[in-house]
PDB file of C-alpha atoms in Angstrom:
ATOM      1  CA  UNK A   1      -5.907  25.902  32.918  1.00 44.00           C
ATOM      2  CA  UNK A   2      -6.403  24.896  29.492  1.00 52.00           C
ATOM      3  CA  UNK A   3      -2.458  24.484  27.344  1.00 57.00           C
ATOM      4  CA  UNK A   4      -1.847  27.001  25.440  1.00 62.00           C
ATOM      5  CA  UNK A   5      -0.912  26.042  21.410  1.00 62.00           C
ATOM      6  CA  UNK A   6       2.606  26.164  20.814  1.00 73.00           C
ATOM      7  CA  UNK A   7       3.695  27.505  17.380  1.00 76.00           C
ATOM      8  CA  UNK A   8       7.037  26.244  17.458  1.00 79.00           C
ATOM      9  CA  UNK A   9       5.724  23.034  18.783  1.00 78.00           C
ATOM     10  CA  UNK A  10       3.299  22.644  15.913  1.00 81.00           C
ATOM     11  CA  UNK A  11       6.008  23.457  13.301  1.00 83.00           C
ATOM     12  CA  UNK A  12       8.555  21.023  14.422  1.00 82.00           C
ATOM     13  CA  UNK A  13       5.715  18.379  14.384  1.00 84.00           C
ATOM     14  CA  UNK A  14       4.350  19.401  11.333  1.00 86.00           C
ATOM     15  CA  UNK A  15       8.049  19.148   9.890  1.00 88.00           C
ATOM     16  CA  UNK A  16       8.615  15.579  11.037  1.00 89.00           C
ATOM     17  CA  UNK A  17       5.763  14.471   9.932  1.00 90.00           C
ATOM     18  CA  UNK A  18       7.030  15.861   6.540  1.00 90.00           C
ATOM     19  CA  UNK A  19       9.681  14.490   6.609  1.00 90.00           C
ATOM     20  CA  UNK A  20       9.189  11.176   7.368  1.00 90.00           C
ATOM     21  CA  UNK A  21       6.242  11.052   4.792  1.00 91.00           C
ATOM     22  CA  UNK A  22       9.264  12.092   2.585  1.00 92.00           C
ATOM     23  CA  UNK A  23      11.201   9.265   3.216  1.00 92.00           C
ATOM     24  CA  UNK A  24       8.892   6.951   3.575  1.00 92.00           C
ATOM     25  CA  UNK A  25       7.158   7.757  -0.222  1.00 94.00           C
ATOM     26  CA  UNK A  26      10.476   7.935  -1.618  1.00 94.00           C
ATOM     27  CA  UNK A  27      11.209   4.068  -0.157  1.00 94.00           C
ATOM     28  CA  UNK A  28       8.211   3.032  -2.038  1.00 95.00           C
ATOM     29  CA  UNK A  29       9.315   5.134  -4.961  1.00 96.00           C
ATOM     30  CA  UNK A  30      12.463   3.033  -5.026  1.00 96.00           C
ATOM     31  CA  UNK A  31      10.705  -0.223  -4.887  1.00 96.00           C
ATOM     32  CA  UNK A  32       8.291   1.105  -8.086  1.00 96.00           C
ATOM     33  CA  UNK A  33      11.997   1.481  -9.617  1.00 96.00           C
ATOM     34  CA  UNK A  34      12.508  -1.990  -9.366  1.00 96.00           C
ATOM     35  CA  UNK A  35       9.491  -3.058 -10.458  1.00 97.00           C
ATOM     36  CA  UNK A  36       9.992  -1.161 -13.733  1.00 97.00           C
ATOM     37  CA  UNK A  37      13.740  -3.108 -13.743  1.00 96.00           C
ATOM     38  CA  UNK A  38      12.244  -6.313 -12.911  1.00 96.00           C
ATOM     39  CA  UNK A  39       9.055  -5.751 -16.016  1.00 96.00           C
ATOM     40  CA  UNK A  40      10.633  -3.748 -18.340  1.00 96.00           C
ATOM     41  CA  UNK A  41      14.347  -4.352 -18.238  1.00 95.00           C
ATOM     42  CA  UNK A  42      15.592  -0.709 -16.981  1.00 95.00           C
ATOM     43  CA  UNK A  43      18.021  -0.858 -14.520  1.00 95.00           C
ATOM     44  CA  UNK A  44      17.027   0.603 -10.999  1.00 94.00           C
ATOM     45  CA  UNK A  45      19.827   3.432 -11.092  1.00 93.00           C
ATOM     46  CA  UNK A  46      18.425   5.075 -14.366  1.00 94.00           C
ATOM     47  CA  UNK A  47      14.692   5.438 -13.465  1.00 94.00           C
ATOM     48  CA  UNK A  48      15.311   8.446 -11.212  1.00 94.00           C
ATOM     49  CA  UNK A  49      18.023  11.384 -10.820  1.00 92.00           C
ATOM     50  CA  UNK A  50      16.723  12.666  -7.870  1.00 92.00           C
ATOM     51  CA  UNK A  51      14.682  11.837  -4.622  1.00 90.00           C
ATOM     52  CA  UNK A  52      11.735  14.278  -6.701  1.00 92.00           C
ATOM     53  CA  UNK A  53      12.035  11.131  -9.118  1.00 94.00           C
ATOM     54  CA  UNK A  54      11.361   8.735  -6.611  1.00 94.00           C
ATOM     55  CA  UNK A  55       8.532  10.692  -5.220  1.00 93.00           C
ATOM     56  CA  UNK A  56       6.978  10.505  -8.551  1.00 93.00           C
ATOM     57  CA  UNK A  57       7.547   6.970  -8.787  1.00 95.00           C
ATOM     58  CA  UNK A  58       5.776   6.605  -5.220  1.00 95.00           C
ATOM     59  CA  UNK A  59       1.987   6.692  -7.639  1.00 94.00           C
ATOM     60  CA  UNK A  60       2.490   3.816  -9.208  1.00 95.00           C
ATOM     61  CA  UNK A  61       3.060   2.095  -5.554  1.00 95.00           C
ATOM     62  CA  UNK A  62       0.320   4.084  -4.009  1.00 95.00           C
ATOM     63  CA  UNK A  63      -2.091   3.098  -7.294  1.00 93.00           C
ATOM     64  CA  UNK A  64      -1.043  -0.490  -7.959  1.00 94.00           C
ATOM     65  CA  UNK A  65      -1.986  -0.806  -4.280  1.00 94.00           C
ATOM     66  CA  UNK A  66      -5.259   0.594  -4.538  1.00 92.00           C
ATOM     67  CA  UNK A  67      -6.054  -2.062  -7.515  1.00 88.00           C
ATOM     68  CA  UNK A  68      -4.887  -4.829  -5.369  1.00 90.00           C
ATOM     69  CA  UNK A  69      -7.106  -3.895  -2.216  1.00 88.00           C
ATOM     70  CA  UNK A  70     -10.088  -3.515  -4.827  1.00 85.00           C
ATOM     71  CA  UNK A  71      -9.663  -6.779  -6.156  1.00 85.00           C
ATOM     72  CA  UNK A  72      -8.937  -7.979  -2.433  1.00 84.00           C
ATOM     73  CA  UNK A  73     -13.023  -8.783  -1.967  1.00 80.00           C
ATOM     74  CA  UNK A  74     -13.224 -11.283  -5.480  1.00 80.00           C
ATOM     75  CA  UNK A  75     -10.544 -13.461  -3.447  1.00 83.00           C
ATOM     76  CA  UNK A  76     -11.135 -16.632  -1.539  1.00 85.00           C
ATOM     77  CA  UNK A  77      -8.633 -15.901   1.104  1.00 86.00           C
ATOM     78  CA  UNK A  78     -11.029 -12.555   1.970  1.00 86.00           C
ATOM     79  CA  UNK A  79     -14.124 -14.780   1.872  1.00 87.00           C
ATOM     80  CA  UNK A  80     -12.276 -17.658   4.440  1.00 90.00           C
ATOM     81  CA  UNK A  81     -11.164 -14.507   6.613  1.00 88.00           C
ATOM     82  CA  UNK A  82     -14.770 -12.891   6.208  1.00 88.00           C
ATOM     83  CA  UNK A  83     -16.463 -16.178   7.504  1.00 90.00           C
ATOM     84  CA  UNK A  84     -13.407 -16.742  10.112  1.00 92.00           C
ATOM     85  CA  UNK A  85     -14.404 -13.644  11.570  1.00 92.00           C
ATOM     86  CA  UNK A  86     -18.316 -14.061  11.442  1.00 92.00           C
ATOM     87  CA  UNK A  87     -17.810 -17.084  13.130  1.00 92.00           C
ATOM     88  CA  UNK A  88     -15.495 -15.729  15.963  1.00 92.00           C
ATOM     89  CA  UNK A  89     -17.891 -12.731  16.261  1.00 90.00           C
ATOM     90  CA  UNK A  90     -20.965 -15.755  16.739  1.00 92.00           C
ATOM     91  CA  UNK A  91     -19.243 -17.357  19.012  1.00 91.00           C
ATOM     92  CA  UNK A  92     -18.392 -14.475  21.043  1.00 90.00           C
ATOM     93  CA  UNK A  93     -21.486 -13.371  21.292  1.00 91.00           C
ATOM     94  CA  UNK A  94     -22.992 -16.954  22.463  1.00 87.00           C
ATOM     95  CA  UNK A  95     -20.362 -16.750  25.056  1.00 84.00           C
ATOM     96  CA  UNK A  96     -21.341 -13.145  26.107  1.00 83.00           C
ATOM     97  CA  UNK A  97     -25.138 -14.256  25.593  1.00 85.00           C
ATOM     98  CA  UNK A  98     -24.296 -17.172  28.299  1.00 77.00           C
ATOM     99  CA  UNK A  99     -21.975 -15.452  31.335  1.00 76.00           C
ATOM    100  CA  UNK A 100     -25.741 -13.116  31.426  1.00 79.00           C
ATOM    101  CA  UNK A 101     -27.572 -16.243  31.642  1.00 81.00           C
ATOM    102  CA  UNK A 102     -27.850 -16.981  35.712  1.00 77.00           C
ATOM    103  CA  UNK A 103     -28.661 -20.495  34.932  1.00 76.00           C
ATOM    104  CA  UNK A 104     -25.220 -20.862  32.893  1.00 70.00           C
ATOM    105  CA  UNK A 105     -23.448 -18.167  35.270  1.00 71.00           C
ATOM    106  CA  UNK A 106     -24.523 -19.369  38.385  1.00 74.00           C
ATOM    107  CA  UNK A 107     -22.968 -23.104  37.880  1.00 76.00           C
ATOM    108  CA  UNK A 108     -19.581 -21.743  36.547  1.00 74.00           C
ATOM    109  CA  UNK A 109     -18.971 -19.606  39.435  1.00 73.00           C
ATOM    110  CA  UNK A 110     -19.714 -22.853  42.051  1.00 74.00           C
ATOM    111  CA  UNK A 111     -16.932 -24.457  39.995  1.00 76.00           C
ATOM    112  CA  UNK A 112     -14.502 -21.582  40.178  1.00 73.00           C
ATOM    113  CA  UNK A 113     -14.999 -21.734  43.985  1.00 71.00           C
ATOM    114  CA  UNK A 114     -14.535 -25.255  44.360  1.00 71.00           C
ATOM    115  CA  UNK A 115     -11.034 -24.955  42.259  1.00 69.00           C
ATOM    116  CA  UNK A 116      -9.972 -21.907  44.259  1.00 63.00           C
ATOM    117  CA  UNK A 117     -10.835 -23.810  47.549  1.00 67.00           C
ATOM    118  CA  UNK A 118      -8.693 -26.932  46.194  1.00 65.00           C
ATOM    119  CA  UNK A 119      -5.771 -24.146  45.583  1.00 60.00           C
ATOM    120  CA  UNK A 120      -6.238 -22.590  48.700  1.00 62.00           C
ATOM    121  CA  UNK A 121      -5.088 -26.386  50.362  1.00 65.00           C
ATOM    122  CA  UNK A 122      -1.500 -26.250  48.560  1.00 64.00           C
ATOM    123  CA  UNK A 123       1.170 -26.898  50.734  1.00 63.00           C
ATOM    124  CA  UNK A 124       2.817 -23.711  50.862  1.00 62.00           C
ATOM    125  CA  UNK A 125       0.361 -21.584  49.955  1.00 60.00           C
ATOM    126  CA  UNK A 126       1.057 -18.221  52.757  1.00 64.00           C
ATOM    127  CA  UNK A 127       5.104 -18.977  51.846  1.00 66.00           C
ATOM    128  CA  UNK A 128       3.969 -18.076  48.139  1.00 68.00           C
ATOM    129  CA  UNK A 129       1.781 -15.112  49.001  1.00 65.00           C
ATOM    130  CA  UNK A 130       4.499 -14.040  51.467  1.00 70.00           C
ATOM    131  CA  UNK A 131       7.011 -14.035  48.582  1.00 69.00           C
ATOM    132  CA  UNK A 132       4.268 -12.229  46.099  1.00 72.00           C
ATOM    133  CA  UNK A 133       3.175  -9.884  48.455  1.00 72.00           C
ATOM    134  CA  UNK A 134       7.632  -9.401  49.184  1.00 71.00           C
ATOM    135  CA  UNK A 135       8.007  -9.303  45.325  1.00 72.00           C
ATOM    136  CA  UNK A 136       5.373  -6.325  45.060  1.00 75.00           C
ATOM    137  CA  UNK A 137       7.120  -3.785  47.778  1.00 74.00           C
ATOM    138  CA  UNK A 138      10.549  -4.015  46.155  1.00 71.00           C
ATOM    139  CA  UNK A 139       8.996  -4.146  42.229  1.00 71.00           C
ATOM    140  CA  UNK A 140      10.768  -0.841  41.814  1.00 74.00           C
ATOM    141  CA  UNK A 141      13.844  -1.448  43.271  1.00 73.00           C
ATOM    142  CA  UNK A 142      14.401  -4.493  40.521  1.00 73.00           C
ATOM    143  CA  UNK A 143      13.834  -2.066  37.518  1.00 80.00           C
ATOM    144  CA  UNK A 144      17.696  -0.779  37.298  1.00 79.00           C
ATOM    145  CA  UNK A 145      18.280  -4.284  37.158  1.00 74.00           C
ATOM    146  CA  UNK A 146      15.730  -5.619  35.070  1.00 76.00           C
ATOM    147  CA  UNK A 147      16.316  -2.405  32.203  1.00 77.00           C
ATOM    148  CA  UNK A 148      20.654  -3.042  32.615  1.00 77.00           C
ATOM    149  CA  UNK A 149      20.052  -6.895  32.303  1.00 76.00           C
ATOM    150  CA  UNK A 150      17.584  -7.121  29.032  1.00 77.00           C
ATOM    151  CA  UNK A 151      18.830  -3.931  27.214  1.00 80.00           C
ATOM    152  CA  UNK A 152      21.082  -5.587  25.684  1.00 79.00           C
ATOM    153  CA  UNK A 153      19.214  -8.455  24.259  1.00 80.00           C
ATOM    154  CA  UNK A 154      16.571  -5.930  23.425  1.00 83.00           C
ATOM    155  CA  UNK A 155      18.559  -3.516  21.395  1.00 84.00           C
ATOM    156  CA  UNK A 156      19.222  -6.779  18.638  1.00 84.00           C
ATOM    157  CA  UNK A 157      15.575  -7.202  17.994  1.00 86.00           C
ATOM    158  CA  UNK A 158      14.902  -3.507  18.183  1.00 86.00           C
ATOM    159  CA  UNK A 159      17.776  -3.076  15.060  1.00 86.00           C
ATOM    160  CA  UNK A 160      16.169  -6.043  13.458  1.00 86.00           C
ATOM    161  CA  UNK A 161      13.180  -3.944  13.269  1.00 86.00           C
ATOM    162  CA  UNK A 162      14.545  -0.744  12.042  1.00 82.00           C
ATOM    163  CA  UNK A 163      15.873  -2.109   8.914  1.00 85.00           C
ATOM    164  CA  UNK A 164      13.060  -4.801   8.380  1.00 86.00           C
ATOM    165  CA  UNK A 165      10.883  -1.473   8.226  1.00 81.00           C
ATOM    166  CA  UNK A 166      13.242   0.293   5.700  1.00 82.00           C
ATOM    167  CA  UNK A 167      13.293  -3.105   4.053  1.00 86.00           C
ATOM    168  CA  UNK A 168       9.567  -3.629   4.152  1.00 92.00           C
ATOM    169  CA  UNK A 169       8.963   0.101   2.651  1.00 93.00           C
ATOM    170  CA  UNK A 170      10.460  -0.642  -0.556  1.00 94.00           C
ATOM    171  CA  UNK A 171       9.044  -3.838  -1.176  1.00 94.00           C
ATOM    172  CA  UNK A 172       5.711  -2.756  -0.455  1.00 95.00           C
ATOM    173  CA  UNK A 173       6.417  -0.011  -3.304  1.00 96.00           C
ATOM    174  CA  UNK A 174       7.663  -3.196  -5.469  1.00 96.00           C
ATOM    175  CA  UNK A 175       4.628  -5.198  -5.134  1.00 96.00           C
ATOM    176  CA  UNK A 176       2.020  -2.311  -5.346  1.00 96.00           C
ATOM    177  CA  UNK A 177       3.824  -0.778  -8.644  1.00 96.00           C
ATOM    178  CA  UNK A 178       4.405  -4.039 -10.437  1.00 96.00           C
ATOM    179  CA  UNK A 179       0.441  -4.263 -10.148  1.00 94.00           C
ATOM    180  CA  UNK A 180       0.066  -0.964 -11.307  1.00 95.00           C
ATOM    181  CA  UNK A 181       2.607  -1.394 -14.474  1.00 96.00           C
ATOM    182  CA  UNK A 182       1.369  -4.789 -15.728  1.00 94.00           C
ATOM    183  CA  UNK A 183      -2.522  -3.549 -15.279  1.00 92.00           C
ATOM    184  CA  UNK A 184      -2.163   0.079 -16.625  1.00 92.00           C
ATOM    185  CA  UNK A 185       0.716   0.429 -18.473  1.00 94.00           C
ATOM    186  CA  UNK A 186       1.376  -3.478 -20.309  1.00 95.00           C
ATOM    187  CA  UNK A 187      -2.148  -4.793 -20.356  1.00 92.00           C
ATOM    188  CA  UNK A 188      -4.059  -1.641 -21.180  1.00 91.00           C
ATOM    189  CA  UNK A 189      -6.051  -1.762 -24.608  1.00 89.00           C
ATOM    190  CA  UNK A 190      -5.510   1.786 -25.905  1.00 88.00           C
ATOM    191  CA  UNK A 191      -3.714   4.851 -25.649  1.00 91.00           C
ATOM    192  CA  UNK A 192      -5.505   7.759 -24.102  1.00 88.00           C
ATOM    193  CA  UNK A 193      -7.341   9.702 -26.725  1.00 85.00           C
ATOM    194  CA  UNK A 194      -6.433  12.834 -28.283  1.00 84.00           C
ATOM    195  CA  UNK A 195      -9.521  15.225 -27.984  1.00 77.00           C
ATOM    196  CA  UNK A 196     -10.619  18.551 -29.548  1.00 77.00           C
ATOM    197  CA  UNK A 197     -12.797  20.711 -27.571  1.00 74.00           C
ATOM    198  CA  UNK A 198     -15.891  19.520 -28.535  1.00 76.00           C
ATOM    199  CA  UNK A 199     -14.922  16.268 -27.845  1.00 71.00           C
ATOM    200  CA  UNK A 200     -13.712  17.174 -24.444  1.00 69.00           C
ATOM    201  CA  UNK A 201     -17.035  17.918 -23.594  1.00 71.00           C
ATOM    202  CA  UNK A 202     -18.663  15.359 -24.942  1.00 69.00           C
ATOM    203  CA  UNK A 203     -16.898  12.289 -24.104  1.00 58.00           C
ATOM    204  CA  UNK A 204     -17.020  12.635 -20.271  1.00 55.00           C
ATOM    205  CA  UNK A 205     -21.235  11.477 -20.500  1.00 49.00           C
ATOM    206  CA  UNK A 206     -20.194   8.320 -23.022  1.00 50.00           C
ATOM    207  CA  UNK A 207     -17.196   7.537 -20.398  1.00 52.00           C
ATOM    208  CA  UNK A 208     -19.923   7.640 -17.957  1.00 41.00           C
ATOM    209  CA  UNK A 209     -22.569   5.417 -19.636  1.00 46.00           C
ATOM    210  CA  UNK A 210     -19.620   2.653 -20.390  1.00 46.00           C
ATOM    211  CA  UNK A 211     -19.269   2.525 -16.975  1.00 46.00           C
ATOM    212  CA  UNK A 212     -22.780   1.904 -16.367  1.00 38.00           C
ATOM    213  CA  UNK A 213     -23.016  -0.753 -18.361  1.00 47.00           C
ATOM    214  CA  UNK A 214     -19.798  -2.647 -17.035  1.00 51.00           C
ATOM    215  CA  UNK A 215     -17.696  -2.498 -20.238  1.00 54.00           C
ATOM    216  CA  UNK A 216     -14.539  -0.246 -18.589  1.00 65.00           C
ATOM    217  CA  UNK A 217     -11.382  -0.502 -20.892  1.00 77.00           C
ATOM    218  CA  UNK A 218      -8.274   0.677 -19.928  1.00 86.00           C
ATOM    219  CA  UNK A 219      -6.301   2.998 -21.584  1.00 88.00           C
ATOM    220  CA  UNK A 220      -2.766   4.866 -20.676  1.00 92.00           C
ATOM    221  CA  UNK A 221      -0.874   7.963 -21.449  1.00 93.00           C
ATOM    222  CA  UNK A 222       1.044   7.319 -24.760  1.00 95.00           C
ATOM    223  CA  UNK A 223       3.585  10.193 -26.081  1.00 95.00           C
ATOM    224  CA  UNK A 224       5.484  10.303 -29.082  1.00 95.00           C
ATOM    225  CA  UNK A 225       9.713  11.844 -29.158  1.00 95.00           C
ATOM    226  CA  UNK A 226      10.359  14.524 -31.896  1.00 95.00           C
ATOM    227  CA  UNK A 227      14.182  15.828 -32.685  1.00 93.00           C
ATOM    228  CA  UNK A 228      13.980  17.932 -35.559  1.00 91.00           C
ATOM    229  CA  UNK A 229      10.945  17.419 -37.191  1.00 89.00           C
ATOM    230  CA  UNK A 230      11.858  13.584 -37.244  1.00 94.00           C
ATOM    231  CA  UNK A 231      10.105  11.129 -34.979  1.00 94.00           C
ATOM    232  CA  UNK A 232      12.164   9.382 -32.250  1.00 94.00           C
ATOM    233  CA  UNK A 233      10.468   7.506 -30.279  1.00 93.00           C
ATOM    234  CA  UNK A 234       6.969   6.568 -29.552  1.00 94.00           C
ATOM    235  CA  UNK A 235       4.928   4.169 -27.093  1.00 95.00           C
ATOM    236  CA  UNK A 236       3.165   3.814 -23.588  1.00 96.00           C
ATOM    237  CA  UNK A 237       4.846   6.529 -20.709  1.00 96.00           C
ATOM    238  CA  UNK A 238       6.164   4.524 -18.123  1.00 96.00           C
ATOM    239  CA  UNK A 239       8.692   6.883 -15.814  1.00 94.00           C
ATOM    240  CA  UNK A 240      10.618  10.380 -16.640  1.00 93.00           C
ATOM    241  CA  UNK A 241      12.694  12.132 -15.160  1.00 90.00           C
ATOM    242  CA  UNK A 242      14.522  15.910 -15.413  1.00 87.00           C
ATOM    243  CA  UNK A 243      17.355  14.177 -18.477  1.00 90.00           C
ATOM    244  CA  UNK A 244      15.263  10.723 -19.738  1.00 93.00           C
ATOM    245  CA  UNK A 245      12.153   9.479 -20.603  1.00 96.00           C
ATOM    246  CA  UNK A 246      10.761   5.542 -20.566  1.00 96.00           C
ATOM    247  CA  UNK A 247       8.413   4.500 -22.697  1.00 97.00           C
ATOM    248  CA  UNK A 248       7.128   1.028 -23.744  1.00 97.00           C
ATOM    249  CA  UNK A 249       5.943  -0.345 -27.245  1.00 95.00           C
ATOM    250  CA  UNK A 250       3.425  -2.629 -26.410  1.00 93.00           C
ATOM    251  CA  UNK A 251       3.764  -4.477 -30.121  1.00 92.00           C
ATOM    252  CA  UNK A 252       7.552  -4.900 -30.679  1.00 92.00           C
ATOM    253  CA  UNK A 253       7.772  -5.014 -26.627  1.00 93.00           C
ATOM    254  CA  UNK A 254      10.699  -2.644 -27.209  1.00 94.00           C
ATOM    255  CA  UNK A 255      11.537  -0.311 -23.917  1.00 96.00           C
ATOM    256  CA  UNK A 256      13.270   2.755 -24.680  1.00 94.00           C
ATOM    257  CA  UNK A 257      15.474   5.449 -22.755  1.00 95.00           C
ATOM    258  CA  UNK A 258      15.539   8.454 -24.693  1.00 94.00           C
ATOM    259  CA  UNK A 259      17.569  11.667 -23.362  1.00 93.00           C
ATOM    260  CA  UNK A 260      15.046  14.446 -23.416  1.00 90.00           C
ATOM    261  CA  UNK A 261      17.788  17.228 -24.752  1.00 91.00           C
ATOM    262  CA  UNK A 262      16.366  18.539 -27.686  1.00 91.00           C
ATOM    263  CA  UNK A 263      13.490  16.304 -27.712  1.00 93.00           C
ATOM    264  CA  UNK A 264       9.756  17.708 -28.366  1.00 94.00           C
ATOM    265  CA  UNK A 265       7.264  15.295 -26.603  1.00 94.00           C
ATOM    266  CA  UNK A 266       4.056  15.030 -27.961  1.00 93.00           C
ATOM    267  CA  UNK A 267       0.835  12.830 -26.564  1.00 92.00           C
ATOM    268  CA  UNK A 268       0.328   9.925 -28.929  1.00 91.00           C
ATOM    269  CA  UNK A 269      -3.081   8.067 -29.656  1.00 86.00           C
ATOM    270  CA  UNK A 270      -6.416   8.068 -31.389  1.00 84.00           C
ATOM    271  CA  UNK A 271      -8.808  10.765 -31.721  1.00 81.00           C
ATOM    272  CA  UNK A 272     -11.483  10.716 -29.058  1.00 78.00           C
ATOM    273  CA  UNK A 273     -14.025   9.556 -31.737  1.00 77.00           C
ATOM    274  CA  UNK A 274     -12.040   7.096 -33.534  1.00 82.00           C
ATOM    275  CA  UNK A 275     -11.269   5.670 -29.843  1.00 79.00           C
ATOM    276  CA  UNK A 276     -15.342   5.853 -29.274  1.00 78.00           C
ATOM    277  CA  UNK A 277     -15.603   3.612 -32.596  1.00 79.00           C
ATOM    278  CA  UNK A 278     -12.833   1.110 -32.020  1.00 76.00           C
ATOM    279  CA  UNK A 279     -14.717   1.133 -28.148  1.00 75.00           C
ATOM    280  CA  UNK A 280     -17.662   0.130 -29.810  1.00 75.00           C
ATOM    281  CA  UNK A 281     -16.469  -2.455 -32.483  1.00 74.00           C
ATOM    282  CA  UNK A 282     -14.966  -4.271 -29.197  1.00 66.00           C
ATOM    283  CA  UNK A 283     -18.234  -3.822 -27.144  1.00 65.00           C
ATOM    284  CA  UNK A 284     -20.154  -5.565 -30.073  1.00 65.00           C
ATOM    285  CA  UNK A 285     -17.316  -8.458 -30.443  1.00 61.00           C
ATOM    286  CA  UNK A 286     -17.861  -9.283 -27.119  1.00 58.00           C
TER     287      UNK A 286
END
């Protein structure tokens, strides 16, 4: 009969999976928080209030990541491993090439009887199989003994593995976001523009043709703190959360934590077409 779906069955699974997608993005989102200690110089504890925070902080793990596995292929570890593999798939297929080949079969299998006749002259030999053949009846009967005698040893490895996996998590998030910060955040050229309508739909075709022609500059979300009419703050976003906000000035290297109470945040940055220009001008340098 063919199973019937199960509702609750499909819930509880779908929960867990939530869950545990949960936790693990908000592992990663604490090693992006030490990443931003390590670079910037703001302690772990006040880049996120809440485990929201740390889900946010999970994209610039999940991005830097994404950089890193595109820039995997320019490596010469990935062109070693590349021919590594060719090579091992050549080989393979020689050796699969050959055991179809009756004149390469045909004098293996005369040596493979002539070592399995000298084994068969082993002093011994029907006490072994005697003992194998014992060993096989009463295989289950050893299992209570065998599962009481190595649980034990393996429930140390097993532990060893359940924090090296909660360890692992948040280092992964730490290597993947420290990518992410220094590439998009402290080596970006510009902030991103601030663009009228018309601009708006104008800019996406030039963004398009700069691509084509290989000159791609990067450029990150800059805002600007207002408390009464009276600027704050200003530089490259880095992290926020519900009560602060991080931001970076990329010429006095200055990282600031500003409360947002009473704070007005506006984006910060060129126009779209003085940001077209200045693209230009470094185009033409270059």
């Amino acid at each position: 009969m063919p199973r019937r779906f199960s509702l609750s069955g499909f819930v509880v699974g779908l929960s867990t999976t939530v869950v545990l997608a949960a936790v693990a993005l908000s592992l990663l989102g604490y090693g992006a928080a030490t990443a931003i200690e390590t670079i910037f110089g703001i302690p772990t504890e006040l880049t996120y209030d809440t485990p929201l925070d740390l889900l946010h902080l999970s994209n610039h793990a999940i991005s830097g990541w994404m950089e890193i596995i595109d820039k995997l292929h320019e490596t010469a570890h990935f062109r070693l491993a590349a021919y590594a593999t060719a090579g091992l798939g050549l080989a393979l297929t020689v050796l699969f090439i050959g055991a179809r080949t009756p004149t390469v079969r045909e004098p293996i299998k005369r040596t493979s009887k002539r070592a399995l006749s000298a084994l068969s002259r082993i002093p011994g030999k029907k006490l072994i199989q005697s003992g194998c053949g014992w060993l096989r009846k009463q295989a289950l009967s050893f299992i209570p003994f065998a599962v009481g005698g190595a649980t034990p040893w393996l429930l140390i490895p097993l532990l060893k593995i359940v924090i090296l996996i909660f360890a692992l998590l948040p280092l992964i998030g730490y290597v993947g976001a420290k990518e992410n910060l220094k590439t998009w955040i402290v080596s970006a050229e510009y902030c991103s523009p601030i663009s009228g309508r018309n601009e708006r739909m104008t800019m996406q075709k030039s963004q398009i043709d700069e691509r084509t022609q290989g000159n791609v500059l990067k450029i990150t979300p800059c805002l600007s703190l207002w408390k009464n009419g009276s600027l704050v703050a200003e530089g490259r976003h880095i992290a926020s959360t519900e009560r602060a906000i991080i931001l970076f000035d990329p010429v006095t290297g200055n990282v600031t934590l500003e409360p947002t109470e009473g704070i007005s945040i506006r984006v910060s940055g060129y126009s779209a077409s003085t940001l077209r220009t200045l693209i230009e001008m470094h185009t033409t340098d270059n």
